[in-house]
Amino acid sequence: MLTHAAEDYLKSIYKLQEKGGKVSTGILAEHLEVKPASATGMIKKLKTMKLVRYERYRGVTLTAAGKAIALEIIRHHRLLELYLFKALGIPWDGVHEEAEKLEHVISEDVEARMDEFLGYPTADPHGAPIPDKNGVVTQTASIPMTDLQNGQSCVVAEVSDNDSALLRHLGSFNLYPGTAFRVIEVAPFEGPFTIDIAGQQVVIGREVAKHVFVDQVQDPDNV
């Protein structure tokens, strides 16, 4: 049996590894808000359990067994978020924290029942893909909102879910997954984005835009 902390490490390594290959202990420690020495100690324990590969100064990656556990925890988390949102009416900015508490303790039977109740969903309330029961994750072609140019239209695919204040801010503009919008202007020198959402003009700061991912991007000539 793994501790909840060990499962959190595996989940975090998976997410960081998806962004850039091997993960340094420093980046992992910063992500988990622990001291580098604590991260190194846990990594060494996970290595003895054959859940990670680790070489000093070369970073850490998950083994197949470690990846399977990470994906199972992520599946629990995202199913829980959707269940809390749809069945219990918890706002989308509150489900992440609650799911963090429950993801380690639900049984496989509860997981299967939630999945069936929700109609076998493929994404959580924030648009993140839910791994299926075999650990398969649907790959998306979304890009950061910060890559958009003047005049392009698109649809929100996913938003970062670990900052409740950010989610409330985006929700105030109805900027949810599935929302379509058009870029009116991208201000120069790393300035904000002015966008049109169903006829309403909204200004989105660049730091906020970094946490919004979009797809179905169309250039003005193709709209």
Short mmCIF file of N, CA and C in Angstrom, two decimals, residues 2-19 23 28 31-32 42 46 51-52 62 65-78 80-81 95-104 131 161-162:
data_model
loop_
_atom_site.label_atom_id
_atom_site.label_comp_id
_atom_site.label_asym_id
_atom_site.label_seq_id
_atom_site.Cartn_x
_atom_site.Cartn_y
_atom_site.Cartn_z
N LEU A 2 0.62 2.14 -0.94
CA LEU A 2 1.34 3.40 -0.99
C LEU A 2 0.69 4.42 -0.05
N THR A 3 1.49 5.31 0.51
CA THR A 3 0.94 6.40 1.29
C THR A 3 0.30 7.41 0.34
N HIS A 4 -0.55 8.26 0.89
CA HIS A 4 -1.16 9.32 0.07
C HIS A 4 -0.08 10.24 -0.47
N ALA A 5 0.95 10.49 0.34
CA ALA A 5 2.03 11.37 -0.11
C ALA A 5 2.76 10.77 -1.30
N ALA A 6 3.01 9.48 -1.26
CA ALA A 6 3.69 8.82 -2.38
C ALA A 6 2.85 8.90 -3.64
N GLU A 7 1.55 8.72 -3.50
CA GLU A 7 0.67 8.83 -4.67
C GLU A 7 0.68 10.25 -5.23
N ASP A 8 0.74 11.24 -4.34
CA ASP A 8 0.81 12.63 -4.79
C ASP A 8 2.09 12.87 -5.59
N TYR A 9 3.18 12.27 -5.15
CA TYR A 9 4.44 12.41 -5.88
C TYR A 9 4.32 11.81 -7.28
N LEU A 10 3.76 10.63 -7.38
CA LEU A 10 3.63 9.98 -8.68
C LEU A 10 2.74 10.81 -9.61
N LYS A 11 1.65 11.32 -9.06
CA LYS A 11 0.74 12.16 -9.86
C LYS A 11 1.45 13.42 -10.34
N SER A 12 2.21 14.04 -9.46
CA SER A 12 2.91 15.27 -9.82
C SER A 12 4.01 15.01 -10.84
N ILE A 13 4.75 13.92 -10.68
CA ILE A 13 5.79 13.58 -11.66
C ILE A 13 5.16 13.37 -13.03
N TYR A 14 4.02 12.69 -13.07
CA TYR A 14 3.35 12.46 -14.35
C TYR A 14 3.00 13.78 -15.02
N LYS A 15 2.40 14.68 -14.27
CA LYS A 15 1.97 15.95 -14.86
C LYS A 15 3.16 16.78 -15.34
N LEU A 16 4.23 16.82 -14.54
CA LEU A 16 5.41 17.58 -14.92
C LEU A 16 6.15 16.91 -16.07
N GLN A 17 6.17 15.59 -16.07
CA GLN A 17 6.84 14.84 -17.13
C GLN A 17 6.15 15.06 -18.47
N GLU A 18 4.83 15.19 -18.45
CA GLU A 18 4.08 15.44 -19.67
C GLU A 18 4.47 16.76 -20.31
N LYS A 19 4.91 17.71 -19.48
CA LYS A 19 5.28 19.02 -20.00
C LYS A 19 6.69 19.08 -20.55
N VAL A 23 12.02 15.08 -14.86
CA VAL A 23 11.66 16.12 -13.89
C VAL A 23 12.77 16.24 -12.86
N LEU A 28 10.15 19.44 -8.87
CA LEU A 28 9.16 18.62 -8.17
C LEU A 28 8.90 19.16 -6.77
N HIS A 31 6.81 22.25 -7.02
CA HIS A 31 5.43 21.92 -7.39
C HIS A 31 4.65 21.42 -6.18
N LEU A 32 5.29 20.61 -5.33
CA LEU A 32 4.62 20.01 -4.17
C LEU A 32 4.75 20.86 -2.91
N MET A 42 11.83 10.98 -0.92
CA MET A 42 10.68 10.23 -1.43
C MET A 42 11.00 9.58 -2.77
N LEU A 46 10.58 5.66 -3.87
CA LEU A 46 9.81 5.22 -5.03
C LEU A 46 10.68 4.44 -5.99
N LEU A 51 8.97 2.25 -9.04
CA LEU A 51 7.90 3.10 -9.57
C LEU A 51 8.45 4.31 -10.32
N VAL A 52 9.72 4.63 -10.10
CA VAL A 52 10.38 5.72 -10.83
C VAL A 52 11.79 5.29 -11.22
N LEU A 62 8.75 8.32 -14.55
CA LEU A 62 7.95 7.20 -14.06
C LEU A 62 8.26 5.92 -14.83
N ALA A 65 4.86 0.95 -14.16
CA ALA A 65 4.05 0.71 -12.96
C ALA A 65 3.71 2.03 -12.27
N GLY A 66 4.68 2.94 -12.20
CA GLY A 66 4.43 4.24 -11.58
C GLY A 66 3.43 5.05 -12.36
N LYS A 67 3.53 5.00 -13.68
CA LYS A 67 2.61 5.74 -14.54
C LYS A 67 1.18 5.21 -14.37
N ALA A 68 1.03 3.90 -14.26
CA ALA A 68 -0.30 3.31 -14.10
C ALA A 68 -0.96 3.80 -12.81
N ILE A 69 -0.18 3.88 -11.73
CA ILE A 69 -0.73 4.37 -10.46
C ILE A 69 -1.09 5.85 -10.57
N ALA A 70 -0.21 6.64 -11.19
CA ALA A 70 -0.48 8.07 -11.35
C ALA A 70 -1.76 8.31 -12.13
N LEU A 71 -1.94 7.57 -13.21
CA LEU A 71 -3.14 7.74 -14.03
C LEU A 71 -4.40 7.30 -13.29
N GLU A 72 -4.28 6.30 -12.44
CA GLU A 72 -5.44 5.87 -11.65
C GLU A 72 -5.86 6.96 -10.68
N ILE A 73 -4.88 7.60 -10.03
CA ILE A 73 -5.19 8.68 -9.09
C ILE A 73 -5.79 9.87 -9.84
N ILE A 74 -5.23 10.19 -11.00
CA ILE A 74 -5.77 11.29 -11.81
C ILE A 74 -7.19 10.98 -12.25
N ARG A 75 -7.44 9.73 -12.63
CA ARG A 75 -8.81 9.33 -13.01
C ARG A 75 -9.76 9.53 -11.84
N HIS A 76 -9.36 9.08 -10.65
CA HIS A 76 -10.20 9.29 -9.46
C HIS A 76 -10.49 10.78 -9.27
N HIS A 77 -9.43 11.57 -9.34
CA HIS A 77 -9.56 13.01 -9.08
C HIS A 77 -10.54 13.67 -10.04
N ARG A 78 -10.39 13.40 -11.32
CA ARG A 78 -11.21 14.10 -12.31
C ARG A 78 -12.64 13.59 -12.33
N LEU A 80 -14.14 12.53 -9.62
CA LEU A 80 -14.67 13.14 -8.41
C LEU A 80 -15.04 14.60 -8.66
N GLU A 81 -14.17 15.34 -9.35
CA GLU A 81 -14.48 16.74 -9.64
C GLU A 81 -15.80 16.85 -10.40
N VAL A 95 -14.29 22.31 -6.55
CA VAL A 95 -14.22 20.85 -6.63
C VAL A 95 -12.80 20.30 -6.55
N HIS A 96 -11.81 21.07 -6.99
CA HIS A 96 -10.43 20.57 -7.01
C HIS A 96 -9.95 20.23 -5.60
N GLU A 97 -10.16 21.15 -4.68
CA GLU A 97 -9.70 20.94 -3.31
C GLU A 97 -10.40 19.75 -2.66
N GLU A 98 -11.69 19.61 -2.91
CA GLU A 98 -12.43 18.47 -2.34
C GLU A 98 -11.96 17.16 -2.95
N ALA A 99 -11.73 17.15 -4.25
CA ALA A 99 -11.27 15.93 -4.92
C ALA A 99 -9.88 15.53 -4.43
N GLU A 100 -9.04 16.51 -4.10
CA GLU A 100 -7.70 16.21 -3.57
C GLU A 100 -7.81 15.38 -2.29
N LYS A 101 -8.82 15.63 -1.49
CA LYS A 101 -8.99 14.91 -0.22
C LYS A 101 -9.50 13.49 -0.44
N LEU A 102 -10.31 13.30 -1.48
CA LEU A 102 -11.01 12.03 -1.66
C LEU A 102 -10.35 11.07 -2.65
N GLU A 103 -9.47 11.59 -3.50
CA GLU A 103 -8.95 10.78 -4.61
C GLU A 103 -8.20 9.53 -4.15
N HIS A 104 -7.63 9.56 -2.95
CA HIS A 104 -6.82 8.44 -2.47
C HIS A 104 -7.65 7.34 -1.80
N PRO A 131 -8.62 9.95 -17.75
CA PRO A 131 -8.13 8.66 -18.23
C PRO A 131 -9.23 7.60 -18.13
N ASP A 161 -6.78 24.13 -13.12
CA ASP A 161 -7.80 23.95 -12.08
C ASP A 161 -7.31 24.13 -10.66
N ASN A 162 -6.04 24.48 -10.46
CA ASN A 162 -5.51 24.48 -9.10
C ASN A 162 -5.50 25.86 -8.43
#
